Coordinates of N, CA, C and O in Angstrom, one line a residue:
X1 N 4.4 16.0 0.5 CA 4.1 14.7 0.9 C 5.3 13.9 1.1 O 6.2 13.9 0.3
X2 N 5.5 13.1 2.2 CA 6.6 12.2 2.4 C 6.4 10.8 1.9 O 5.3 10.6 1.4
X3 N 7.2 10.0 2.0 CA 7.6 8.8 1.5 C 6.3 8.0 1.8 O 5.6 7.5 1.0
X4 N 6.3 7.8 3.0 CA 5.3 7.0 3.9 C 3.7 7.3 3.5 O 2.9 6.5 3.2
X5 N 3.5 8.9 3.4 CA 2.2 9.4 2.7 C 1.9 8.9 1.2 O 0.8 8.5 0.9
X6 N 3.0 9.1 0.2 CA 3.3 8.7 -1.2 C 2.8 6.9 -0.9 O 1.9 6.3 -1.3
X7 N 3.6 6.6 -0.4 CA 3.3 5.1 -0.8 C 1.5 4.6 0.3 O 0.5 3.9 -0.1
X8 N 1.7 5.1 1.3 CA 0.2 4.9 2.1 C -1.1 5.5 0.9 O -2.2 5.1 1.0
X9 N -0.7 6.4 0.0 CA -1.8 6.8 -1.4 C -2.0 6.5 -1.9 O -3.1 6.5 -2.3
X10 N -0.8 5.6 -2.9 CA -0.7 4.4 -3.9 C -1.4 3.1 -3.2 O -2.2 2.5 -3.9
X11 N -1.4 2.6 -2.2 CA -1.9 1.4 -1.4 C -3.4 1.6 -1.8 O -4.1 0.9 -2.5
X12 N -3.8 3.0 -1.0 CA -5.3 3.4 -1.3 C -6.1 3.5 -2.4 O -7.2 3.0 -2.8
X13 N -5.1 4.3 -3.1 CA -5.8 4.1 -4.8 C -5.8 2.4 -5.2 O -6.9 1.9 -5.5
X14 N -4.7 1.7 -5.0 CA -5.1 0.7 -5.8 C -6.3 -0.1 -5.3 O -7.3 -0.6 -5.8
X15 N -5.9 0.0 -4.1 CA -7.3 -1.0 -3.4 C -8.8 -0.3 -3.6 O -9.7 -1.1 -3.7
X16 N -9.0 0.7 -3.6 CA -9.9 1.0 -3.9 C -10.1 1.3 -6.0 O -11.0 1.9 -6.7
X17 N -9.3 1.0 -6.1 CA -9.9 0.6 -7.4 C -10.2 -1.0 -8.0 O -10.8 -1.4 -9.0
X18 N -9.6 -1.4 -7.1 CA -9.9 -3.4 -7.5 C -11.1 -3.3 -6.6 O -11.4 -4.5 -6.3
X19 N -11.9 -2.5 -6.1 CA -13.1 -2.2 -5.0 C -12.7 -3.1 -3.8 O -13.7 -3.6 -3.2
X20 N -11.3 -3.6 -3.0 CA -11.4 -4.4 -1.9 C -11.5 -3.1 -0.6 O -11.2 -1.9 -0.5
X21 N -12.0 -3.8 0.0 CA -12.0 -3.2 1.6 C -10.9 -3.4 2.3 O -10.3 -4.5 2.0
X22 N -10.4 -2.8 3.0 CA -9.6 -2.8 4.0 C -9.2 -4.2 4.6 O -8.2 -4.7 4.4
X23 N -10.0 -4.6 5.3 CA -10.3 -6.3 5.5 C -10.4 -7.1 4.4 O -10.1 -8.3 4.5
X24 N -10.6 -6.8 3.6 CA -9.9 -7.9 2.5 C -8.5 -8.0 2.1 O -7.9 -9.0 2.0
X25 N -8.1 -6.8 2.0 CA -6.9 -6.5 1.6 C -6.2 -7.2 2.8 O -5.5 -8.2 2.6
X26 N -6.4 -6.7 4.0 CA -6.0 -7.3 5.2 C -5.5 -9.1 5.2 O -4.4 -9.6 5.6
X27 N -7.0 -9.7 4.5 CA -7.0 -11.0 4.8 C -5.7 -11.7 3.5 O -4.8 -12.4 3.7
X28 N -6.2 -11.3 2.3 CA -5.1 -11.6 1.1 C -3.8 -11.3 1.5 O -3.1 -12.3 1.7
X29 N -3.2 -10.1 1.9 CA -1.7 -9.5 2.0 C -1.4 -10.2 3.7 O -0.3 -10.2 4.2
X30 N -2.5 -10.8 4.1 CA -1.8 -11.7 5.3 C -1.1 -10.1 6.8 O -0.3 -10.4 7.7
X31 N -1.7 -8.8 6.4 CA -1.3 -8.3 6.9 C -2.4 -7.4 8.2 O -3.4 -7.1 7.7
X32 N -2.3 -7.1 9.1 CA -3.3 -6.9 10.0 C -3.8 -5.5 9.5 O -3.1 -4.6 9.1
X33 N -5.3 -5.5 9.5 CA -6.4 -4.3 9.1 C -6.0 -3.1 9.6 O -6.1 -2.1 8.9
X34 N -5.5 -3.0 11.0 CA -5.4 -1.6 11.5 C -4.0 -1.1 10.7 O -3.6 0.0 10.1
X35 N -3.4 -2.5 11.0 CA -1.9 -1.4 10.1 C -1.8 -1.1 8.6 O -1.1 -0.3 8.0
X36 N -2.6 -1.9 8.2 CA -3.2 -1.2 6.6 C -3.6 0.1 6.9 O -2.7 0.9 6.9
X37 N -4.7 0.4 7.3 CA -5.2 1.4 7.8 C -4.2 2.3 8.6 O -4.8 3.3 8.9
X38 N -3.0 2.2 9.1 CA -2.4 3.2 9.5 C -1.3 3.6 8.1 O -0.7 4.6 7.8
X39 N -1.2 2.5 7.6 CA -0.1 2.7 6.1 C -1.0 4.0 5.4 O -0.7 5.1 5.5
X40 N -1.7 3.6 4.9 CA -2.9 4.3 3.9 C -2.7 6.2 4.5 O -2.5 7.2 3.9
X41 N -3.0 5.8 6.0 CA -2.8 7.0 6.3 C -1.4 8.2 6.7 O -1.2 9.3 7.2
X42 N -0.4 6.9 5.9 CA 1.3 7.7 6.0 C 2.1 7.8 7.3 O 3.2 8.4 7.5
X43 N 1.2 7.1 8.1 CA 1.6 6.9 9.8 C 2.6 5.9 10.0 O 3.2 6.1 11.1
X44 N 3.0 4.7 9.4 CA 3.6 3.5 9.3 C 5.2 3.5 8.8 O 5.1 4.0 7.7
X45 N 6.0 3.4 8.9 CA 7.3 3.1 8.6 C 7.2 1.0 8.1 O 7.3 -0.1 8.8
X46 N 6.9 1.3 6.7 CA 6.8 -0.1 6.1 C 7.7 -1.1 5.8 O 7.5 -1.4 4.7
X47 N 8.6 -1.9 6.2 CA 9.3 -2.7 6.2 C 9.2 -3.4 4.1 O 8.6 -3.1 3.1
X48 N 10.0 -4.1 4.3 CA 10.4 -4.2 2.4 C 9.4 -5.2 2.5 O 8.5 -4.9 1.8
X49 N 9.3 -6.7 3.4 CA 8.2 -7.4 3.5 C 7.1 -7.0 3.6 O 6.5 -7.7 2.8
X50 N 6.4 -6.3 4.0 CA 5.0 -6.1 4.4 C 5.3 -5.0 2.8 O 4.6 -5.2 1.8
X51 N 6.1 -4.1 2.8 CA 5.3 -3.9 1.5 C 5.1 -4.7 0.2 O 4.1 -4.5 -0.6
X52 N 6.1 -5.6 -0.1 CA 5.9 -6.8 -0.9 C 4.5 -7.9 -0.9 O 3.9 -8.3 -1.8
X53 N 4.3 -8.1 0.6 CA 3.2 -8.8 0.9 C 1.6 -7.7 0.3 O 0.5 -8.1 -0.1
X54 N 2.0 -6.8 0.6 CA 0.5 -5.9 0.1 C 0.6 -5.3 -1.7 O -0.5 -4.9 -2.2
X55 N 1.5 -5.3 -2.1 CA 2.1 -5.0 -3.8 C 1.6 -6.1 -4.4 O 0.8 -6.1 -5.3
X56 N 2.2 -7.2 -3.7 CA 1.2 -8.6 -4.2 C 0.2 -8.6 -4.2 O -0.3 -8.2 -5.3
X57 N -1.0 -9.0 -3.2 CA -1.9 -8.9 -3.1 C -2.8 -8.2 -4.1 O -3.7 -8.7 -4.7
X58 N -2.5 -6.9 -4.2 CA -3.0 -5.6 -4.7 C -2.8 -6.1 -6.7 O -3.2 -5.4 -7.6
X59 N -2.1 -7.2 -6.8 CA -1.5 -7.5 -8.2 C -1.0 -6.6 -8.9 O -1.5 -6.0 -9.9
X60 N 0.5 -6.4 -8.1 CA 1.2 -5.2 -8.9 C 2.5 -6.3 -8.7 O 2.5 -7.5 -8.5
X61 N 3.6 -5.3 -8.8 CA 4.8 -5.7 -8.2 C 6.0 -3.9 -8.2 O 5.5 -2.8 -8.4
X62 N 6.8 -4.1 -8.1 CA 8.0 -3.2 -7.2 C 7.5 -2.4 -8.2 O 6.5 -1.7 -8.0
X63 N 8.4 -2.4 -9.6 CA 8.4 -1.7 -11.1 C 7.5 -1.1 -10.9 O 7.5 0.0 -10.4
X64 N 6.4 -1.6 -11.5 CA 5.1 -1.1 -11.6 C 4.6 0.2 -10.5 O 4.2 1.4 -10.6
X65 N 4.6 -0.8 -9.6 CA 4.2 0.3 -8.0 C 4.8 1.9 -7.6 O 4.4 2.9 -7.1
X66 N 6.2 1.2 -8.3 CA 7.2 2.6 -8.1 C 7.2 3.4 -9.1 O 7.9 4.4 -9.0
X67 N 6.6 3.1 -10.1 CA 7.0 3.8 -11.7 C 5.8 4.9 -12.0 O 5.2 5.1 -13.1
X68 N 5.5 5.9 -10.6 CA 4.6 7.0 -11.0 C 5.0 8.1 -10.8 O 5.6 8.4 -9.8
X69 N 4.6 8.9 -11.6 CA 4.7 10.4 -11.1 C 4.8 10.6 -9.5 O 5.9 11.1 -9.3
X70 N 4.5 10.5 -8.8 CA 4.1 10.7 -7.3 C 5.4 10.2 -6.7 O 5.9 10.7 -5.7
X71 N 5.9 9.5 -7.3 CA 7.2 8.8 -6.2 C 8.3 9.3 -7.2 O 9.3 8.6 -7.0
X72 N 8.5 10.0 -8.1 CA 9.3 10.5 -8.8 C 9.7 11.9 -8.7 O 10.5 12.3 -9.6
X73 N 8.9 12.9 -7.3 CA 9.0 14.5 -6.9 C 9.7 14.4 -5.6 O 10.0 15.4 -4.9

């Protein structure tokens, strides 16, 4: 799994564990639905803003977000 995959899985897990939809997430992170939806799917080259803008949202931050198994292989 690459970088983009790794972090596009963590986005998905979390939002679907706070139960938001795609369009929610969209509307809170201020960031457009399809490119959520193409992050999630590991297709997106994420910029430091837009991932900050969706870590927030999601009520994490960097630490946290980066501090798993998955982004540590």
């Amino acid at each position: 799994m690459n970088i983009k995959e790794k972090f596009g899985f963590k986005v998905k897990e979390l939002r679907e564990q706070k139960g938001f939809s795609i369009e929610f997430l969209a509307n809170i992170s201020n960031v457009d639905r399809t490119y959520i939806s193409d992050i999630e799917k590991g297709k997106r080259n994420v910029s430091i803003e837009i991932m900050e803008k969706i870590i927030l949202a999601l009520d994490s931050d960097f630490a946290t977000f980066f501090n798993e198994l998955n982004f540590k292989k």
